[in-house]
PDB file of C-alpha atoms in Angstrom:
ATOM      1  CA  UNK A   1       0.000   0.000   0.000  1.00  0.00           C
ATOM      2  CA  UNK A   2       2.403   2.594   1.018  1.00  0.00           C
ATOM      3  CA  UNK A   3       4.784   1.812  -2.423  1.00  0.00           C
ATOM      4  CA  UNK A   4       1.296   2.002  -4.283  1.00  0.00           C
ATOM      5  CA  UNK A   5       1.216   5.255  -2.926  1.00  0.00           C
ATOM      6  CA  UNK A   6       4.715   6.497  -3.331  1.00  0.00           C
ATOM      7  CA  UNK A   7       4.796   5.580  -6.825  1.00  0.00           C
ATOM      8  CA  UNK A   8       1.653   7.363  -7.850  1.00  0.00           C
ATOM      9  CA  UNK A   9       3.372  10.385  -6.929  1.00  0.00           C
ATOM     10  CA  UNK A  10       5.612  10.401  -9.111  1.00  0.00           C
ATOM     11  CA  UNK A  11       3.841   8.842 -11.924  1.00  0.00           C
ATOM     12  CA  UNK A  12       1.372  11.847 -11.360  1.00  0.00           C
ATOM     13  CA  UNK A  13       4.274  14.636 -10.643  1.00  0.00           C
ATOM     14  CA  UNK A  14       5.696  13.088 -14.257  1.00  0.00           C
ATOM     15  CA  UNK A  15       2.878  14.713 -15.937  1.00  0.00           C
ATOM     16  CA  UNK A  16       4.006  17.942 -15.114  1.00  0.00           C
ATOM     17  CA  UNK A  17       7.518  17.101 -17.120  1.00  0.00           C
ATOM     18  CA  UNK A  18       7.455  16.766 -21.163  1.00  0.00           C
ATOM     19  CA  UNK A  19       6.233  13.530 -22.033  1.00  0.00           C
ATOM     20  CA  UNK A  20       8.964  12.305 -24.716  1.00  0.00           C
ATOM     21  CA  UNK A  21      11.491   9.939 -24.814  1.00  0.00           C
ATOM     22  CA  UNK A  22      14.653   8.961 -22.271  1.00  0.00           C
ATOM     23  CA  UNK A  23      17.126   8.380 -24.029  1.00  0.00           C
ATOM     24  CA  UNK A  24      15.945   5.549 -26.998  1.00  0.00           C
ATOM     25  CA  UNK A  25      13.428   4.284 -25.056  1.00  0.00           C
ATOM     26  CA  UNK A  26       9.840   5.808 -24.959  1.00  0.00           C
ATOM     27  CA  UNK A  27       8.245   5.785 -21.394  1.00  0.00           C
ATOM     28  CA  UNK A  28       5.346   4.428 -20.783  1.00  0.00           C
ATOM     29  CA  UNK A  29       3.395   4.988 -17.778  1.00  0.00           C
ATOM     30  CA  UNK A  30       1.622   2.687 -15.315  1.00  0.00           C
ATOM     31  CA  UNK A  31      -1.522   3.705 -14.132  1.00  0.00           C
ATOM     32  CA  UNK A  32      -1.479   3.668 -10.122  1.00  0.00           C
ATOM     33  CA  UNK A  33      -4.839   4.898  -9.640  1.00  0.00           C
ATOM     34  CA  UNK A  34      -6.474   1.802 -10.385  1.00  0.00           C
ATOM     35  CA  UNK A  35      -4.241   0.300  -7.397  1.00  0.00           C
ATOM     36  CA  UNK A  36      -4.798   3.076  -5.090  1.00  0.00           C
ATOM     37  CA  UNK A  37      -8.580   2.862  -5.847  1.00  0.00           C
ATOM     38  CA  UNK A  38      -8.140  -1.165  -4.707  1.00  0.00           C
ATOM     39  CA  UNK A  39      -6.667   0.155  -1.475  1.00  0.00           C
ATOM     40  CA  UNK A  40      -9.358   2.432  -0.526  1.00  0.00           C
ATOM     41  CA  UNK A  41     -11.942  -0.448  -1.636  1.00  0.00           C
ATOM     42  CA  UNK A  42     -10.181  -2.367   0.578  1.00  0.00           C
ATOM     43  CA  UNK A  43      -9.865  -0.448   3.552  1.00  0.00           C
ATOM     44  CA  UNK A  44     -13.717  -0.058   3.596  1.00  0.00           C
ATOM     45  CA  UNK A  45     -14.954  -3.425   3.455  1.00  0.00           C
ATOM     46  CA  UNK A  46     -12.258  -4.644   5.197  1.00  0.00           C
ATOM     47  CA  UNK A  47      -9.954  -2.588   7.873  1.00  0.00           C
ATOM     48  CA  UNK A  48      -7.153  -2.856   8.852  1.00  0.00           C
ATOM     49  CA  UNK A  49      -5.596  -2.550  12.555  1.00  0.00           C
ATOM     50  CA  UNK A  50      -2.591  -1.050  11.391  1.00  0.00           C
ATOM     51  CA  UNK A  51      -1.340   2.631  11.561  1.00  0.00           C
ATOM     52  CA  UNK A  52       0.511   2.408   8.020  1.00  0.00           C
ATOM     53  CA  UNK A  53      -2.052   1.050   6.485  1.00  0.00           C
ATOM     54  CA  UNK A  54      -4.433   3.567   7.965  1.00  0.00           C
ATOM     55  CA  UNK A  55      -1.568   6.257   6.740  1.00  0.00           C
ATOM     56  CA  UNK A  56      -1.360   4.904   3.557  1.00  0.00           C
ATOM     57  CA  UNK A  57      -5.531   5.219   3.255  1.00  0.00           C
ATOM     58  CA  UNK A  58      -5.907   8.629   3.851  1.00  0.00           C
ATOM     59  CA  UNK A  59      -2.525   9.740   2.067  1.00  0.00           C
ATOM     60  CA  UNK A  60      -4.209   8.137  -0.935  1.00  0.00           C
ATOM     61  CA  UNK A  61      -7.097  10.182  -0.022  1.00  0.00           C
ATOM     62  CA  UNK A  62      -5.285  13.427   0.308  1.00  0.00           C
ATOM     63  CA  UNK A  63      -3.379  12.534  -3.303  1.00  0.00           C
ATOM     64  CA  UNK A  64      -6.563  12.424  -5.072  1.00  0.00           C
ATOM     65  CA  UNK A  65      -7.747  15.531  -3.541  1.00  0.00           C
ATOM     66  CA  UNK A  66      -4.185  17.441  -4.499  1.00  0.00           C
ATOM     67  CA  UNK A  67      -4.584  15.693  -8.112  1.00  0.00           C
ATOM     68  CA  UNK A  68      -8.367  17.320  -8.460  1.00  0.00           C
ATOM     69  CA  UNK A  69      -7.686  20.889  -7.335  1.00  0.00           C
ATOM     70  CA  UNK A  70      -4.071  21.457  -9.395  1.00  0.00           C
ATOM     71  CA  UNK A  71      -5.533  19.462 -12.947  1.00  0.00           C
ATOM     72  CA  UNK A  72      -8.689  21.301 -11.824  1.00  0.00           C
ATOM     73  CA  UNK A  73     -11.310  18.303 -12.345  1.00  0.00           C
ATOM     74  CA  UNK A  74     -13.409  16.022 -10.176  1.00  0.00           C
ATOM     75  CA  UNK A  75     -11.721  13.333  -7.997  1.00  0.00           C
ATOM     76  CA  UNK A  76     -11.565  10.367  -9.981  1.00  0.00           C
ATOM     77  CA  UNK A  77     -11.409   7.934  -6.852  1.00  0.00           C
ATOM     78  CA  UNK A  78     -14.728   6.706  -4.754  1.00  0.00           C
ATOM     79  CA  UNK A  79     -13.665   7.375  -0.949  1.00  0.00           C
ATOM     80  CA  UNK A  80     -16.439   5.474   0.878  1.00  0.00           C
ATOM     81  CA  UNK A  81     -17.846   8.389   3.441  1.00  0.00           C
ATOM     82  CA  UNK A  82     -19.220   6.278   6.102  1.00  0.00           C
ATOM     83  CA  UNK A  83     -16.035   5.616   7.122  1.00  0.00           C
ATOM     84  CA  UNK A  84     -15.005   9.187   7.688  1.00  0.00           C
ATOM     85  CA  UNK A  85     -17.353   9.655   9.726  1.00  0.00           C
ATOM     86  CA  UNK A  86     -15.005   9.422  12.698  1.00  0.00           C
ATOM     87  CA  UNK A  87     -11.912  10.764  10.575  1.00  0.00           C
ATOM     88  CA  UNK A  88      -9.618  13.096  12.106  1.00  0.00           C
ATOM     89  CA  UNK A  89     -10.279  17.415  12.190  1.00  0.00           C
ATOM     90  CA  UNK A  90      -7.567  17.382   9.218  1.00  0.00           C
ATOM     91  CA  UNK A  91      -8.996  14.524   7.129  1.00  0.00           C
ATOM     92  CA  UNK A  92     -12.278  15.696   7.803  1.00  0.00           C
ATOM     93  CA  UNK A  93     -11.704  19.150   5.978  1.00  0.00           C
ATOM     94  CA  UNK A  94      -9.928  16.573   3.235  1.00  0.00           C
ATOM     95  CA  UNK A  95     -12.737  15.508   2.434  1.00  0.00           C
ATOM     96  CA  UNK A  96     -15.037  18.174   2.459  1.00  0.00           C
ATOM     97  CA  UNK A  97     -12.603  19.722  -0.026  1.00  0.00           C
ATOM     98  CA  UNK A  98     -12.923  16.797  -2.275  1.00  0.00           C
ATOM     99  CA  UNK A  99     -16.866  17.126  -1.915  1.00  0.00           C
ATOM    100  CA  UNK A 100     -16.173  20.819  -3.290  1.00  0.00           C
ATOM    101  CA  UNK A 101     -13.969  19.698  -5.991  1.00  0.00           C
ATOM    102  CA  UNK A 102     -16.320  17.494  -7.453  1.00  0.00           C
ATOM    103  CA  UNK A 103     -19.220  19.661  -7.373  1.00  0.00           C
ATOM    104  CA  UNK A 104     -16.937  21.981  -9.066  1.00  0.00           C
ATOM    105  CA  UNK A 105     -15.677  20.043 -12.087  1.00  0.00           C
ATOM    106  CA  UNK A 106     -18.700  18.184 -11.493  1.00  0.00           C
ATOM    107  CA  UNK A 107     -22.263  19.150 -12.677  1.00  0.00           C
ATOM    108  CA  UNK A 108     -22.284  22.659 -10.760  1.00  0.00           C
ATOM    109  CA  UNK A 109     -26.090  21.734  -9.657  1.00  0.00           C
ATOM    110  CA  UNK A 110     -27.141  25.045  -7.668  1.00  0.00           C
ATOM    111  CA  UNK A 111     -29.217  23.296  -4.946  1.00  0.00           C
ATOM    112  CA  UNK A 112     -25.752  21.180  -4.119  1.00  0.00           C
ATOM    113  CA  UNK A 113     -23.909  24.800  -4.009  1.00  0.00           C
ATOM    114  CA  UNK A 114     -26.433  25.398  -1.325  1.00  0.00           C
ATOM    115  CA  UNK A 115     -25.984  22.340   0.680  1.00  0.00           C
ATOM    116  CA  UNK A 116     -22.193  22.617   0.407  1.00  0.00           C
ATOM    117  CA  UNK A 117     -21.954  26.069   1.577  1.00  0.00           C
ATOM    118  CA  UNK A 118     -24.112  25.155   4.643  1.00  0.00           C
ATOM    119  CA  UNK A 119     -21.618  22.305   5.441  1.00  0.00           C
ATOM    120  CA  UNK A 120     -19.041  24.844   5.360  1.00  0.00           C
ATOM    121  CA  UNK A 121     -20.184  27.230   7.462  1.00  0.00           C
ATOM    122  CA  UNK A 122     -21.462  24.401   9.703  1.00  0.00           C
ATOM    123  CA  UNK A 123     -17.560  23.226  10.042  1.00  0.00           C
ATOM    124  CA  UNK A 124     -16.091  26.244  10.588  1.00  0.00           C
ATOM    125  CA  UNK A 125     -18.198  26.912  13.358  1.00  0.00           C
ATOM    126  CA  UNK A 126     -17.785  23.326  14.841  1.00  0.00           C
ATOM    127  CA  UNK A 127     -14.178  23.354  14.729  1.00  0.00           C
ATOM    128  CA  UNK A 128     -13.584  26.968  15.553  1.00  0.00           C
ATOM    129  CA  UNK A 129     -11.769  26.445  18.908  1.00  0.00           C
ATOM    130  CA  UNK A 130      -9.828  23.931  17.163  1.00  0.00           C
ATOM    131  CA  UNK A 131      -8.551  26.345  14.179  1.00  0.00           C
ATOM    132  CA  UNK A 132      -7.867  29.113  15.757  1.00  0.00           C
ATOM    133  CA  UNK A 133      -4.630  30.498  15.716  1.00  0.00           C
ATOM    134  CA  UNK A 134      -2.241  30.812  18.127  1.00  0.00           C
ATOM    135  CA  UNK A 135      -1.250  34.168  16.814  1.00  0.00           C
ATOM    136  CA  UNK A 136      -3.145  36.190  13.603  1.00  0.00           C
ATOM    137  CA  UNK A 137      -1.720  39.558  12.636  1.00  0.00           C
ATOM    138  CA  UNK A 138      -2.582  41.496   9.340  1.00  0.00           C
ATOM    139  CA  UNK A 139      -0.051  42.195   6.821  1.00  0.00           C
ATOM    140  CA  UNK A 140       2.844  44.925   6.862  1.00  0.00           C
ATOM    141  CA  UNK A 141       2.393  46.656   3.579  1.00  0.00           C
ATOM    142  CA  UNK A 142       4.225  49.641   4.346  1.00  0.00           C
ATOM    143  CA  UNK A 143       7.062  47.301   4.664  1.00  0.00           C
ATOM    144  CA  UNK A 144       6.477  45.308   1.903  1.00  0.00           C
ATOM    145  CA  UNK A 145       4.803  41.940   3.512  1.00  0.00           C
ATOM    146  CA  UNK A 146       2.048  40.919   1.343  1.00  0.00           C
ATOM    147  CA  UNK A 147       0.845  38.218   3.920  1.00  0.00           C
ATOM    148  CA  UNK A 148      -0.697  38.211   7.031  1.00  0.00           C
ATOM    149  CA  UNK A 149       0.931  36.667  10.049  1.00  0.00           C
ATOM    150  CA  UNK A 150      -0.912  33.412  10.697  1.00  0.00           C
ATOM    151  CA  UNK A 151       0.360  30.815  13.735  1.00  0.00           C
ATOM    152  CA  UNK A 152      -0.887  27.606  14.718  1.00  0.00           C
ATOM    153  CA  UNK A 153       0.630  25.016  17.246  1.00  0.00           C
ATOM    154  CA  UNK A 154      -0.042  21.628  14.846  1.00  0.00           C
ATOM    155  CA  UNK A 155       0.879  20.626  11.155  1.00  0.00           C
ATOM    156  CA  UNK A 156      -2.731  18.844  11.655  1.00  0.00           C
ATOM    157  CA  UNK A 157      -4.129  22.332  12.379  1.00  0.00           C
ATOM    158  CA  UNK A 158      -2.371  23.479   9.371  1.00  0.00           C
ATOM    159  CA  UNK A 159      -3.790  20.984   6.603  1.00  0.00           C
ATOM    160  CA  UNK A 160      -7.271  21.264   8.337  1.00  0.00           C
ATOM    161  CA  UNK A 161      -7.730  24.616   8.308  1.00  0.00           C
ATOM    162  CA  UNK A 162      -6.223  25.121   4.422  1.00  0.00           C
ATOM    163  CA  UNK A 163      -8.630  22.808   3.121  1.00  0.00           C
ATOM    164  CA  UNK A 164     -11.334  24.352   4.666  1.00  0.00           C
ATOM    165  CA  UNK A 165     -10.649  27.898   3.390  1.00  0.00           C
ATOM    166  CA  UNK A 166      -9.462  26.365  -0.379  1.00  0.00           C
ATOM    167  CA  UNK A 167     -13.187  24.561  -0.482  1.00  0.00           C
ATOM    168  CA  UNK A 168     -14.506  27.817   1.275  1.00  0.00           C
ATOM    169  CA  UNK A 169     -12.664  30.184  -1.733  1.00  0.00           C
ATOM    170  CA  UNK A 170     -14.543  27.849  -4.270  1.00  0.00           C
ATOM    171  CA  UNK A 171     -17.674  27.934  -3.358  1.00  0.00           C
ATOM    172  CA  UNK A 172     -17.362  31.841  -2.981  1.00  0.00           C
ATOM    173  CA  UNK A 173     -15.876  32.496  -6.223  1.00  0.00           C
ATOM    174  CA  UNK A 174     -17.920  29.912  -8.056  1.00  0.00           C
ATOM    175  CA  UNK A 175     -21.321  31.055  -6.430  1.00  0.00           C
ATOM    176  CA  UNK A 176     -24.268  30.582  -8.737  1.00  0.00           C
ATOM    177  CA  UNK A 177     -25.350  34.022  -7.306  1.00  0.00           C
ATOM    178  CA  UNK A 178     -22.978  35.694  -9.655  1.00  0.00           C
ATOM    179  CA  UNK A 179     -24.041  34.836 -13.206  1.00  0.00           C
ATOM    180  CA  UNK A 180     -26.768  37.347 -12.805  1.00  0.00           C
ATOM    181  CA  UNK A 181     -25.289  39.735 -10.250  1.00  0.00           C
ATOM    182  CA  UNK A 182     -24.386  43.497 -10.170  1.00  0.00           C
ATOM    183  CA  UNK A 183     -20.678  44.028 -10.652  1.00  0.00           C
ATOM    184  CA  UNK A 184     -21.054  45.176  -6.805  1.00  0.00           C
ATOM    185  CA  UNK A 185     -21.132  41.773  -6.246  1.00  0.00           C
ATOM    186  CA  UNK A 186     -18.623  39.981  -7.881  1.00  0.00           C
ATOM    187  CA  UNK A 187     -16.340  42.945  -6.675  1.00  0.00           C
ATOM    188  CA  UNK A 188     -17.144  41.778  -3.098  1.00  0.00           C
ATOM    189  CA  UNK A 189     -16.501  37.503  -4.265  1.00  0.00           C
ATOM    190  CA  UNK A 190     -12.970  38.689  -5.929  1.00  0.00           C
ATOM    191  CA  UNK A 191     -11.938  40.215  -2.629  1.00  0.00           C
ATOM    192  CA  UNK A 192     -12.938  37.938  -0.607  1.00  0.00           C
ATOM    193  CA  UNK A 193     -11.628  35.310  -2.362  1.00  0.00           C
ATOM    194  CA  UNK A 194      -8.212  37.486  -2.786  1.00  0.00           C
ATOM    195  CA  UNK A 195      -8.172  37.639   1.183  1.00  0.00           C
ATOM    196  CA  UNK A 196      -8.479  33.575   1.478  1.00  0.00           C
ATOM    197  CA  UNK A 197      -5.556  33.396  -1.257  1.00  0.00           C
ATOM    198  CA  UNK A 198      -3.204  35.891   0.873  1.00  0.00           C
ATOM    199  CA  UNK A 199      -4.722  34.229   4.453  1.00  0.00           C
ATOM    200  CA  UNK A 200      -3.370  30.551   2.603  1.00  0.00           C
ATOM    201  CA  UNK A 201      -0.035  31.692   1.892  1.00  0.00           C
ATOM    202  CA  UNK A 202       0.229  33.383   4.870  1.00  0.00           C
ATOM    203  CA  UNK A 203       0.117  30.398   6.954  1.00  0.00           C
ATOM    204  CA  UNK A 204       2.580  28.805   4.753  1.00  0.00           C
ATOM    205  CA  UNK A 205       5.192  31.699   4.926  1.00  0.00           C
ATOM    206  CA  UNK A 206       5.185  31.485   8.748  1.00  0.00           C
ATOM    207  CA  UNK A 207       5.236  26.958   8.697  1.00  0.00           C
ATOM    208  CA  UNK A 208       8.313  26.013   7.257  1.00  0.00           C
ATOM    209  CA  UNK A 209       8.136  22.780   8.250  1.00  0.00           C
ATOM    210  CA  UNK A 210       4.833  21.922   7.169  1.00  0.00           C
ATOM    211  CA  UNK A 211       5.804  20.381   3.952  1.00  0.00           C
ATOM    212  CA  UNK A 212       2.099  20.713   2.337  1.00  0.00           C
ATOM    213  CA  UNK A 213       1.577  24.401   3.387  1.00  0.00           C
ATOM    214  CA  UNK A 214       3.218  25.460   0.445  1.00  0.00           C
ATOM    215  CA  UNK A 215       2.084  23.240  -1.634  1.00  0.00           C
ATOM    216  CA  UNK A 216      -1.694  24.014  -0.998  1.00  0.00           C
ATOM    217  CA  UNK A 217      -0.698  27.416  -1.055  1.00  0.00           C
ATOM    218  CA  UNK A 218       0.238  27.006  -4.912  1.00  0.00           C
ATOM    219  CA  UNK A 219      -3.260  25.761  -5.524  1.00  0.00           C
ATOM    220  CA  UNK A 220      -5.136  28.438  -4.375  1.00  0.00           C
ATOM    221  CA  UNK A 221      -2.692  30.638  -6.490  1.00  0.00           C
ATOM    222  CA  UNK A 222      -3.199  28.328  -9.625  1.00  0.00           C
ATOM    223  CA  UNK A 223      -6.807  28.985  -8.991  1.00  0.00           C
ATOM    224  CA  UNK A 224      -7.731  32.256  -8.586  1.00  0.00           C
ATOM    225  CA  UNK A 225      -4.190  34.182  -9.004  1.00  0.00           C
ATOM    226  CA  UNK A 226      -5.676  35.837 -11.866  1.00  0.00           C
ATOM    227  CA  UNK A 227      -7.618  38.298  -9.749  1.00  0.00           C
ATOM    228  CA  UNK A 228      -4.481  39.700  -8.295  1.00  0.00           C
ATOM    229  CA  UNK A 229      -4.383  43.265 -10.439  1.00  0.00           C
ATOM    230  CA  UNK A 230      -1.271  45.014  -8.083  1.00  0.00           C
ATOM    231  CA  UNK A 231       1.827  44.043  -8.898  1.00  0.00           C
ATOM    232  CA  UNK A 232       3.467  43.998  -5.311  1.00  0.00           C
ATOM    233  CA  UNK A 233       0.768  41.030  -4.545  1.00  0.00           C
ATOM    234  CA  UNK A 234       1.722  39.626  -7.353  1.00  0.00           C
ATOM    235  CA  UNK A 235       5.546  39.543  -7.007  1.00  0.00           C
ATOM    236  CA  UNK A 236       4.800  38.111  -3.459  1.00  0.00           C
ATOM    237  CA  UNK A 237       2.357  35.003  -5.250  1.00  0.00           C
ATOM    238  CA  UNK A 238       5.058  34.609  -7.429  1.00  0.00           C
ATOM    239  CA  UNK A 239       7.476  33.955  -4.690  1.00  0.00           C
ATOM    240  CA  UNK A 240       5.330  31.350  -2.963  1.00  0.00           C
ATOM    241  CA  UNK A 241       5.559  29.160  -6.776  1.00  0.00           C
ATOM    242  CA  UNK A 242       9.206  29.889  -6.437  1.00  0.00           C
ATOM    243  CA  UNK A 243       9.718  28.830  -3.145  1.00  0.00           C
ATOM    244  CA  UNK A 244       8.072  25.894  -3.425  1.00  0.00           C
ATOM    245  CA  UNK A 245      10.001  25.072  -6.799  1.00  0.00           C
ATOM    246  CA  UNK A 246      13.506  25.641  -4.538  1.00  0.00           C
ATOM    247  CA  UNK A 247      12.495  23.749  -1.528  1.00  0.00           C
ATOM    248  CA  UNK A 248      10.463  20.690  -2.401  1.00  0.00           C
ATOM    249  CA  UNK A 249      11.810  20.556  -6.307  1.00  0.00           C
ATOM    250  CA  UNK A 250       8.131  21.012  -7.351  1.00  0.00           C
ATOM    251  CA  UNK A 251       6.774  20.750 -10.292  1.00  0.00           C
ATOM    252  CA  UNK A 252       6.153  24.216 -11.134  1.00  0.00           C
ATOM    253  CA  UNK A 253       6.401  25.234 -14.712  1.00  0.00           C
ATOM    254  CA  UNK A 254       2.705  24.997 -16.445  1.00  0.00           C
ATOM    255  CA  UNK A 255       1.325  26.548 -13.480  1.00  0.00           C
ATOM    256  CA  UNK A 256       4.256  29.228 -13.186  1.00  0.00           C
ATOM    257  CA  UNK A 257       3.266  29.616 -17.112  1.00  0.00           C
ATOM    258  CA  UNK A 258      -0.436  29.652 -16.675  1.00  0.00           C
ATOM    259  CA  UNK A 259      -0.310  32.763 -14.376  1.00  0.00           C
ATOM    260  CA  UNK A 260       1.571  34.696 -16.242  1.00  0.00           C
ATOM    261  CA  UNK A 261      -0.370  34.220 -19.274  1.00  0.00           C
ATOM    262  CA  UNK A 262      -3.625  35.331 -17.493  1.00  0.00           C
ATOM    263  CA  UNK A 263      -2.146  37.769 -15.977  1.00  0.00           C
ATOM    264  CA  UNK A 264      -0.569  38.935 -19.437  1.00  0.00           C
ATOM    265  CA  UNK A 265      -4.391  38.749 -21.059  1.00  0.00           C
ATOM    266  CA  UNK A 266      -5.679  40.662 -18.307  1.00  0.00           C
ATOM    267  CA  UNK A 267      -3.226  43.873 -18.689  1.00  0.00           C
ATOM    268  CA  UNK A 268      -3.828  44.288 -22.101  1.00  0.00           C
ATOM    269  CA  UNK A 269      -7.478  44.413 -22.306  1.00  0.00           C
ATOM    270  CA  UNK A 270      -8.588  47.932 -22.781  1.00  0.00           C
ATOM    271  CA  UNK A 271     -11.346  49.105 -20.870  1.00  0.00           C
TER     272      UNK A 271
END
C-alpha cells in the first residue's frame, strides 16, 4: 500500500515534465490509480488494525484531492464516506474539499452549491476552537509583507484549516449568485476570495516545516491568481511558486506559465 502510494506520486508529478522519450526508449506509464482505488476499496470493506495502512488510506485520499484541485477536475477515486465519519479534524476538511472539488468540475447543480456552503459554514463553526490560531496579525504593507501573520501550534491544524478555506474560496468564487449579479457583487466575491488566497499563503510563509503548506498554497494561487491586479501582490504570489520550486523541487512550470499568461491577457485588455 504505502509503495502504491509512493509511486503514484511520481507517476502523477511526471505529468508535469514533457512527455517524450529517455534516451531511446519511450516511457510508458503505469496507471497507479487503479491500485490506489483497490486500497481504498479495501480499507472499507475490510480494515485494517494497522497505523501504516491507515496512513497509507488517507494519504491516498489526500493525493486524489491534491490531483483534483491542481488538474482542476473532479476526484476520480470513490472514498467510501461512512467511514469518515469518525476521521480526524484534518482529514475531515480533506474531504469536504474533495466534496467541493467534485461539485466543481462536477455538474455545478445550484441546490448542491447550497448544501455545500451550509456544510461549510457548519464546520467552521464546529471546529472553531480547534482552528484558531495561536497568533493572527494582518499584513505589513508599508514594509512590503504581502501576507498576514498566521500561527498555529499543529501541522494537523495546518492541513485542516487550508482545506477548509481552499473549499470555502470555491464555493465563494464559483457562487451561482454571480451569473446574474451586479458588478457590486462579484467585486465583493474577488476580494474575498483574494483575502483567502493571501490568508493561505500566509500560513505557509510562517510553517516552514509543514511540507504541504506550500504546496496548498500554490493551488489556491493556480486557482484564482488571476484576480491579483497590483503588482506587489503579485511579485509576493510569485514567490510562494518559487519557493516551493527551490524547496520541495516542485513541479512548477505549467502553473508558473499559466499565471503569467492570465495575468498577461488581463493587462492588455482595454477598458
Amino acid at each position: 500500500m504505502a509503495a502504491a502510494v509512493i509511486l503514484r506520486q511520481y507517476e502523477e508529478m511526471e505529468e508535469e515534465i514533457e512527455e517524450g522519450e529517455i534516451g531511446s526508449h519511450v516511457y510508458e506509464r503505469a496507471n497507479f490509480l487503479a491500485i490506489t482505488q483497490t486500497i481504498i476499496d479495501t480499507m472499507i470493506s475490510t480494515p485494517l488494525d494497522h497505523s501504516l495502512a491507515n496512513a497509507a488510506y488517507w494519504i491516498t485520499i489526500r493525493q486524489e484531492v491534491y490531483y483534483a484541485l491542481t488538474r482542476q477536475r473532479a476526484p476520480q477515486i470513490r472514498f467510501g464516506l461512512e467511514r469518515c465519519q469518525n476521521a480526524s479534524v484534518a482529514n475531515t476538511m480533506v474531504i469536504f474539499a474533495s466534496e467541493v472539488a467534485k461539485w466543481r468540475w462536477g455538474l455545478k447543480q445550484p441546490q448542491e452549491w447550497e448544501h455545500l456552503r451550509a456544510r461549510q459554514q457548519q464546520l467552521h463553526h464546529d471546529y472553531l476552537h480547534e482552528l484558531t490560531p495561536i497568533l493572527e496579525q494582518n499584513s505589513d504593507r508599508a514594509r512590503g509583507n504581502m501576507f498576514p501573520t498566521v500561527w498555529y501550534s499543529f501541522d494537523a491544524q495546518v492541513t485542516a484549516i487550508q482545506h477548509l478555506k481552499l473549499a470555502e474560496m470555491i464555493l465563494i468564487a464559483e457562487s451561482p449568485y454571480l451569473e446574474n449579479a451586479r458588478g457590486a457583487l462579484h467585486r465583493k466575491a474577488e476580494a474575498q476570495v483574494r483575502n483567502i488566497v493571501l490568508f493561505l499563503c500566509g500560513i505557509a510563509s510562517n510553517h516552514p516545516r509543514c511540507q504541504p503548506a506550500l504546496v496548498n498554497a500554490v493551488i489556491a494561487i493556480t486557482l484564482y491568481g488571476e484576480y491579483f491586479t497590483h503588482q506587489e501582490e503579485r511579485d509576493a504570489l510569485l514567490g510562494i511558486i518559487n519557493r516551493t520550486m527551490e524547496l520541495h523541487a516542485w513541479p512548477m512550470r505549467k502553473a508558473y506559465q499559466s499565471l503569467q499568461r492570465q495575468w498577461d491577457m488581463l493587462d492588455n485588455v482595454e477598458i
